[in-house]
Coordinates of C-alpha atoms in Angstrom, one line a residue:
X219 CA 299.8 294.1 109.8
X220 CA 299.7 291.6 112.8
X221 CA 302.2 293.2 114.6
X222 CA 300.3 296.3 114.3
X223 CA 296.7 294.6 115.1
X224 CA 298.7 293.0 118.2
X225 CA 299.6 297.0 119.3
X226 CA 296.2 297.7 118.8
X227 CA 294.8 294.8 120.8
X228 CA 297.4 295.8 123.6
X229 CA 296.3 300.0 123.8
X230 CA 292.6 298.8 123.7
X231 CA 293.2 296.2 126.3
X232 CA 294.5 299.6 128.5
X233 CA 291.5 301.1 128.1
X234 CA 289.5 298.9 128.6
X235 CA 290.9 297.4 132.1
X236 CA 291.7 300.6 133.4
X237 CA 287.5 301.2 132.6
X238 CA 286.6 298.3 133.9
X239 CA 288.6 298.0 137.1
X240 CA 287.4 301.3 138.4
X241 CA 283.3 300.8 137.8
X242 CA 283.4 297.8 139.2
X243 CA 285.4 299.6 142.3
X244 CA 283.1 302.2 142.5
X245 CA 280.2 300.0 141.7
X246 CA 279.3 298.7 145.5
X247 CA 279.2 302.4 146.8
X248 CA 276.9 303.2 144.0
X249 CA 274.4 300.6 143.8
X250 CA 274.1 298.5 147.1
X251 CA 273.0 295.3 145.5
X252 CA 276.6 294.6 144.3
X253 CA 277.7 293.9 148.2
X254 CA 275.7 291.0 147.9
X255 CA 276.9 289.8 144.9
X256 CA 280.2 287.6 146.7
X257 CA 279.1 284.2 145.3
X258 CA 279.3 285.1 141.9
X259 CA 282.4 287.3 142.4
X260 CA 283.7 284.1 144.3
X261 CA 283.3 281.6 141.8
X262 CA 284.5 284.1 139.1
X263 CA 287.5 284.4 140.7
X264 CA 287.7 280.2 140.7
X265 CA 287.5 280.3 137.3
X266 CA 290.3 282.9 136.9
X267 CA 292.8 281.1 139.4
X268 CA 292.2 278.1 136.6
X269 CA 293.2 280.0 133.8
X270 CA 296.1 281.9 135.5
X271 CA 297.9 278.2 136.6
X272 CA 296.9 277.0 133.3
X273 CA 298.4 280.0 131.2
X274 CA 301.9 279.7 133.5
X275 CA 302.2 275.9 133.0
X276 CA 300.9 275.5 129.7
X277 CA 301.9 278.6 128.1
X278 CA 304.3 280.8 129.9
X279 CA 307.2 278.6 131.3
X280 CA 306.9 276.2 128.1
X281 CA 307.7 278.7 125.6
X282 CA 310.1 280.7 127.9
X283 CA 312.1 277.2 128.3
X284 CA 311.9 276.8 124.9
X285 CA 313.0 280.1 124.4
X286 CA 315.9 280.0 126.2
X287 CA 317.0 276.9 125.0
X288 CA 317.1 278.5 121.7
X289 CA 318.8 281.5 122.8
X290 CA 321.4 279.1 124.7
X291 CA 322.3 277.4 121.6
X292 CA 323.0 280.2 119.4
X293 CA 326.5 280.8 118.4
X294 CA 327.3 283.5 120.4
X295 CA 326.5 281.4 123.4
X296 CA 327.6 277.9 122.1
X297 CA 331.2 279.7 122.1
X298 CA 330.8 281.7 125.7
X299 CA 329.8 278.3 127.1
X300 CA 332.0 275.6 125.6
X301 CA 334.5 274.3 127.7
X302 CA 338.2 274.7 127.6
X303 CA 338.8 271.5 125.7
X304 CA 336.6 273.2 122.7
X305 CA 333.6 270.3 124.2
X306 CA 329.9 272.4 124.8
X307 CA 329.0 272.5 128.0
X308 CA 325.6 270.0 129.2
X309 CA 322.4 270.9 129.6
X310 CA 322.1 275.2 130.6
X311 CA 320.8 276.0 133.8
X312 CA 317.2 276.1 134.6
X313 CA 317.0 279.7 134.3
X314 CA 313.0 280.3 133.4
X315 CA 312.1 277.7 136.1
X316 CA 314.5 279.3 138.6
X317 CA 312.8 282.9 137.8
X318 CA 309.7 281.3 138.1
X319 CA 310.5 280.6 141.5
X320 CA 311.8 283.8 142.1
X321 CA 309.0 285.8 141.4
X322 CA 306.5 283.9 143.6
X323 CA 309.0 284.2 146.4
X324 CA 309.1 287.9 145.7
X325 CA 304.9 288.5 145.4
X326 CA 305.0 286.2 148.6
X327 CA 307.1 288.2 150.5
X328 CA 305.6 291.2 149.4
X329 CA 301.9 289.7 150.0
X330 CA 302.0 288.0 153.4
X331 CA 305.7 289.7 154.8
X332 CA 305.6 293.3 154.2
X333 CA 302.2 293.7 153.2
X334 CA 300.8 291.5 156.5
X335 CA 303.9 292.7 158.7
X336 CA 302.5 293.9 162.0
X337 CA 305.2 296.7 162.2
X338 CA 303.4 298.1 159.1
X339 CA 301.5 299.8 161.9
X340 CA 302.1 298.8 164.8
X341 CA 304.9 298.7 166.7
X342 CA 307.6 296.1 168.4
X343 CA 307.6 297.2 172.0
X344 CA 310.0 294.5 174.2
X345 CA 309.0 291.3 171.4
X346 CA 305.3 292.0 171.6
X347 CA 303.1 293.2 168.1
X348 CA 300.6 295.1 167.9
X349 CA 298.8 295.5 164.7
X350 CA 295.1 297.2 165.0
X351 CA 294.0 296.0 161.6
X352 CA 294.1 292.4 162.3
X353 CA 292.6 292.6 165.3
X354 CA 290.1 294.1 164.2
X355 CA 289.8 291.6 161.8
X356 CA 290.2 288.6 163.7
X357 CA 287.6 290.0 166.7
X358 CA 285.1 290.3 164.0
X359 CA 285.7 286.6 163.5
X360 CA 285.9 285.8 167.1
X361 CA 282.5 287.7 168.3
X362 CA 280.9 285.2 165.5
X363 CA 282.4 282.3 166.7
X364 CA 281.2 282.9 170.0
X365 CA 278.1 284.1 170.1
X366 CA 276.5 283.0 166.7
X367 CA 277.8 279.4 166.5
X368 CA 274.4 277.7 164.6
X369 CA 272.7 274.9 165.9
X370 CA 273.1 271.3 164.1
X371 CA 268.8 271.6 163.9
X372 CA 268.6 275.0 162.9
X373 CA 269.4 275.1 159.5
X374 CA 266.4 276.1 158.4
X375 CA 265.8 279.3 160.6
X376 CA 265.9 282.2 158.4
X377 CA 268.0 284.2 161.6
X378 CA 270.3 281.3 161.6
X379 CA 271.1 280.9 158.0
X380 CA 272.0 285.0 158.1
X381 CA 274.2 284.7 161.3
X382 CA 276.2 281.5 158.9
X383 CA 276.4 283.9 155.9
X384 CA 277.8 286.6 158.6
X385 CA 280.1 284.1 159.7
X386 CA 281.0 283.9 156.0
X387 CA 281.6 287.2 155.3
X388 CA 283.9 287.4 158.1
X389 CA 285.7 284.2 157.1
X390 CA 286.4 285.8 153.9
X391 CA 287.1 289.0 155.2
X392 CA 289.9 287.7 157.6
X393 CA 291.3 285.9 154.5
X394 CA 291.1 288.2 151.7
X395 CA 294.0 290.7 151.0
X396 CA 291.8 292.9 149.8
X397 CA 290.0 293.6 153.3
X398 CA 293.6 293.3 155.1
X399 CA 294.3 296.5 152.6
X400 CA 291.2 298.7 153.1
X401 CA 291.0 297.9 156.6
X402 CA 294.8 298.7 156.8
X403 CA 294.5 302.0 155.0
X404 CA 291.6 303.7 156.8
X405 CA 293.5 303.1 159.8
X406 CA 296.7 304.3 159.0
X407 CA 294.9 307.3 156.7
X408 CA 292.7 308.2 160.5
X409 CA 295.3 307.6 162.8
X410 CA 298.3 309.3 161.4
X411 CA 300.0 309.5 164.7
X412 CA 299.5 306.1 166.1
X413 CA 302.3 305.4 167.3
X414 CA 302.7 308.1 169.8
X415 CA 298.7 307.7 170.9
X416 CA 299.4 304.3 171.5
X417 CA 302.1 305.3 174.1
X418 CA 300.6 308.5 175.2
X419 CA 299.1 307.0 178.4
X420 CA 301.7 304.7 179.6
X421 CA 304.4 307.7 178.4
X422 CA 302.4 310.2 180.7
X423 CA 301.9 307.4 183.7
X424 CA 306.0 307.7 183.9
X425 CA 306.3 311.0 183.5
X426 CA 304.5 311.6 186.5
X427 CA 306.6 309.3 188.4
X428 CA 309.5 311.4 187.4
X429 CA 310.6 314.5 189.4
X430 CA 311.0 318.3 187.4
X431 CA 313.7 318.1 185.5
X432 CA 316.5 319.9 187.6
X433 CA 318.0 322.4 184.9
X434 CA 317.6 323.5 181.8
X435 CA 319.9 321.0 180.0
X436 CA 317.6 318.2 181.6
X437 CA 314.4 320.4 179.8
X438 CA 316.0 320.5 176.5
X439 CA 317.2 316.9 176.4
X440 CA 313.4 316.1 177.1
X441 CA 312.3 318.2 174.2
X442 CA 314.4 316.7 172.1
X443 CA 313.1 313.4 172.5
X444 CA 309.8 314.2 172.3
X445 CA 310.6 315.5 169.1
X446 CA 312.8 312.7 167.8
X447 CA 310.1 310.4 168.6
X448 CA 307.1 312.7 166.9
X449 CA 309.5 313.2 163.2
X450 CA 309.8 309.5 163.7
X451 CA 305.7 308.8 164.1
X452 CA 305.2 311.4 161.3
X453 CA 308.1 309.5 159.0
X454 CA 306.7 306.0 159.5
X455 CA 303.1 306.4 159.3
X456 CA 303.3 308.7 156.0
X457 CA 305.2 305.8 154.3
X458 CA 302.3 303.1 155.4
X459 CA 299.7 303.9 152.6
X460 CA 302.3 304.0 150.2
X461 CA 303.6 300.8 151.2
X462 CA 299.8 299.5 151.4
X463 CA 299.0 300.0 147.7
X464 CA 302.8 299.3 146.4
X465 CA 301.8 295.7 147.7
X466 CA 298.4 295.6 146.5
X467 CA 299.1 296.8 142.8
X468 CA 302.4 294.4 142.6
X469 CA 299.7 291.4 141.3
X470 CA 298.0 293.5 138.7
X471 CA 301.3 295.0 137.3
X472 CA 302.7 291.8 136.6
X473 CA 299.7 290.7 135.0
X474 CA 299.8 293.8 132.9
X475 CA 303.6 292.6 132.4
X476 CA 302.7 289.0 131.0
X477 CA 300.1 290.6 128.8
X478 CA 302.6 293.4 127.1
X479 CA 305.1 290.6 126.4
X480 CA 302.7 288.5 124.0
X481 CA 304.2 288.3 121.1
X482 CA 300.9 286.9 119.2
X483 CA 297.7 287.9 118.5
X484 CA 295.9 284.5 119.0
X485 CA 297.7 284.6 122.4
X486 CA 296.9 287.8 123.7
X487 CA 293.0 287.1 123.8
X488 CA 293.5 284.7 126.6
X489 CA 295.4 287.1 128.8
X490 CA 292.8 289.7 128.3
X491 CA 290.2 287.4 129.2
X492 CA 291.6 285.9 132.3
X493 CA 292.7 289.4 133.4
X494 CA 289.7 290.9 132.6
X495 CA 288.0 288.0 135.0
X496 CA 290.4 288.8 137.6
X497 CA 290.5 292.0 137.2
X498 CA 286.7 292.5 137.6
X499 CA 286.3 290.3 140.9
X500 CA 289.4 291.8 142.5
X501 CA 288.3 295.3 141.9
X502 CA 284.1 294.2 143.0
X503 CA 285.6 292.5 145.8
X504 CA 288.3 295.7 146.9
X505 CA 285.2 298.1 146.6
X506 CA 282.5 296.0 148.9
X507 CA 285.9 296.4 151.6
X508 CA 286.4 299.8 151.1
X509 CA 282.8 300.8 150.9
X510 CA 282.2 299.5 154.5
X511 CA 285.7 301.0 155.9
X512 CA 285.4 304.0 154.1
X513 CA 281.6 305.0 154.6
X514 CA 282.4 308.6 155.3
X515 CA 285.6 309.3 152.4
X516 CA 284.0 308.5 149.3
X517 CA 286.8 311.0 147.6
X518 CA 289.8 308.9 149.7
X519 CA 288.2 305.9 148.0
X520 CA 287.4 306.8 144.5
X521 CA 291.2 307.7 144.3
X522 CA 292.5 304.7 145.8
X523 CA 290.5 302.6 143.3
X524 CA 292.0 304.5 140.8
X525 CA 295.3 304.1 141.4
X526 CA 295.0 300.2 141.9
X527 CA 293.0 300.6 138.7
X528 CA 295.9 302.1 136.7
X529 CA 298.7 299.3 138.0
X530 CA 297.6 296.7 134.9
X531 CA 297.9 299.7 132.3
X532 CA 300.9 300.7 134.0
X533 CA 302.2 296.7 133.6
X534 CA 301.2 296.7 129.9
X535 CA 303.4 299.6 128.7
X536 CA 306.3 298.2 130.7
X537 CA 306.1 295.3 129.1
X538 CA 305.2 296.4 125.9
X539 CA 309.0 298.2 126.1
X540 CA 310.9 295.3 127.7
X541 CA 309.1 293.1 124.4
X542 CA 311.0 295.6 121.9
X543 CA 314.3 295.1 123.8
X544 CA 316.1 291.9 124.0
X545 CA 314.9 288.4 124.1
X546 CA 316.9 287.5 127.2
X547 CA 314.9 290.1 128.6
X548 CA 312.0 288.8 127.3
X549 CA 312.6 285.5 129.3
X550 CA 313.1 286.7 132.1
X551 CA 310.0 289.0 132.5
X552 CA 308.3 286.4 131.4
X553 CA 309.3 283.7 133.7
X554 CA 308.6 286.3 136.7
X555 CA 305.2 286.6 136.0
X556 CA 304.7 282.9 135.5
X557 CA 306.0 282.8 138.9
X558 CA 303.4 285.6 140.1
X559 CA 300.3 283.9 138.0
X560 CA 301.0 280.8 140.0
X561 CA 301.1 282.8 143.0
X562 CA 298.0 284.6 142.4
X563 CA 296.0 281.4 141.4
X564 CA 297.6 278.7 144.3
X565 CA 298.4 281.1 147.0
X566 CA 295.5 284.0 146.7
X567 CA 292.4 282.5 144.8
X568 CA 292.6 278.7 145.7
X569 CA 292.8 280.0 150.3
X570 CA 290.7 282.9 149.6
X571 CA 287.8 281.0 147.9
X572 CA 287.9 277.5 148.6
X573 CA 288.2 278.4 152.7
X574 CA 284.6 279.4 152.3
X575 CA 282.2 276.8 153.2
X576 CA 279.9 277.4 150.7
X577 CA 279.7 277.1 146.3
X578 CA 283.1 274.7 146.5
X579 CA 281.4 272.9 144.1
X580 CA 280.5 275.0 141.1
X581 CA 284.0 276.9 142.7
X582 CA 285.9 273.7 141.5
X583 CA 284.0 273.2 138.4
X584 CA 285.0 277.1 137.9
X585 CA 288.5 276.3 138.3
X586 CA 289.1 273.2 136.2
X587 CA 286.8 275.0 133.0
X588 CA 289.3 277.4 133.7
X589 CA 291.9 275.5 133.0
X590 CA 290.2 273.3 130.6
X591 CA 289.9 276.5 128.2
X592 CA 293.5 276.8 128.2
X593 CA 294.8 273.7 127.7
X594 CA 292.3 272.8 124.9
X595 CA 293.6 276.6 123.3
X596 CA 297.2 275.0 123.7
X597 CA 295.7 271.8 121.6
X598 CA 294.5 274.2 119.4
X599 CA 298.0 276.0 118.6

């Protein structure tokens, strides 16, 4: 009976996220009040970074240690690991802890290596980047900084307190992986052939420097460059947008992960409910981006939503599987996505939100309730 209620809980808990990530993706396009709703979404968000560290250090990586320590001194293993002498071996390595690790490494170099790589897009021409996206990004920040700096006695000018919430926006935008991402994609999705515009003039400026080729062979070798360099464009720009929602959907599918490995039924209502928290903001938050970068691509848009929408579902089954398997594999899944629910709450929500001037306050009280609600849930147990 509880193992079937806990299935239940799990296919409803699809459903319902993959429901509620796309509305609220789709939401800002439709009604244009949600754009101005980032305060709310900001200190929702607080409050779900508090739950996601709390849940990892409080619930995932106790019971996984636990766990493993169980699984370490079973009978089987007791004999694999005793010594020659017929002595057991001291204490077994560190494994949850070291996968812990191991998967905030990997969402950190998939988050701020690959997915903010400058050769995403641009290229490296003689040890200089070039990357469009964050300069666009970073000159939205710069034209604030310069020309719209406040005055110390002019906080209460109605034009001054909209040029610091523009500054704001920008702050946010420069910081928040979901702007990097739709900013990202509309340019690699317009600009398919980048790479060779980018090069076009200075490629042309030294072709007229050269003289007519001289034969034939000198003509075809020519062509064939041109061509080699044009499959190449082609190749490496078709694989950015793939590469650009692979990174952003790696969070949400191992939070679907943690969520199909819950063993419980008591348990599995506090994922949903951090996720769902998360899950709403990050999807709110994706849509305000993508409704300003994608103004004129509505369909472009609806379908990007929906695949980021689909990553937690996707995350669920998987780990719905790997839970029917074999404990070992249990632990380590587990421990991963302790590592990424630290990464998600330390290294995405705590920069993205607490950067902003403004709400750190009732941010902060977010994020401790946040983790307040889990550890007294761990009292409870």
């Amino acid at each position: 009976m509880a193992n079937s209620t806990l299935i239940g809980a799990k296919i409803a808990f699809i459903v319902v996220v993959y429901i509620l990530a796309f509305v609220s993706g789709i939401l800002p396009n439709v009604i244009p009040w949600c754009k101005k709703s980032t305060n709310i979404l900001g200190i929702a968000n607080a409050f779900s970074g508090g739950v996601f560290i709390a849940i990892a250090l409080m619930h995932i990586l106790p019971e996984t240690s636990s766990g493993y320590n169980e699984y370490m001194q079973s009978p089987k293993e007791l004999g694999q690991n005793a010594d020659v002498d017929g002595e057991e071996s001291g204490e077994p390595f560190p494994l949850p802890h070291t996968l812990a690790f191991v998967g905030y490494a990997f969402i950190l170099l998939i988050d701020k290596v690959i997915f903010d790589t400058h050769s995403l897009i641009g290229d490296n021409h003689q040890g200089h980047v070039h990357d469009p996206a964050a300069e666009l990004l970073a000159e939205n920040v710069r034209a604030h900084l310069n020309e719209k700096l406040i005055p110390r006695d002019s906080h209460l000018d109605p034009a001054c307190i909209r040029k610091a919430e523009l500054l704001d926006e920008d702050i946010r935008a420069y910081l928040s992986r979901n702007d990097k991402f739709s900013v990202r994609m509309h340019y690699a999705l317009k600009h398919p052939n980048s790479k060779k515009d980018r090069y076009s003039k200075s490629f042309t400026q030294e072709l007229d420097k050269l003289e007519e080729p001289s034969s034939d062979l000198d003509r075809l070798l020519l062509n064939e460059e041109e061509c080699k360099e044009t499959k190449k464009s082609r190749c490496s720009c078709s694989l950015t947008p793939v590469v650009l929602m692979i990174a952003l959907s790696t969070h949400a599918m191992f939070e679907g992960i943690a969520t199909g490995l819950v063993d419980e039924v008591s348990q599995v209502w506090t994922y949903i409910i951090a996720i769902f928290l998360h899950k709403w903001a990050a999807a709110m938050s994706l849509g305000i981006s993508m409704s300003r970068n994608f103004k004129d691509e509505k369909c472009t848009m609806y379908i990007l939503i929906l695949i980021f929408a689909f990553a937690t579902p996707l995350g669920v089954l998987l780990g719905m599987i790997v839970e029917g398997s074999s404990e070992i594999a249990e632990i380590i899944f587990s421990s991963l996505a302790a590592g990424t629910f630290i990464y998600i709450a330390c290294s995405e929500v705590i920069v993205e939100e607490f950067s902003i001037p403004k709400f750190k306050w009732p941010k902060m009280f977010a994020f401790l309730f946040g983790a307040g609600v889990i550890a007294s849930l761990a009292l409870l147990e």
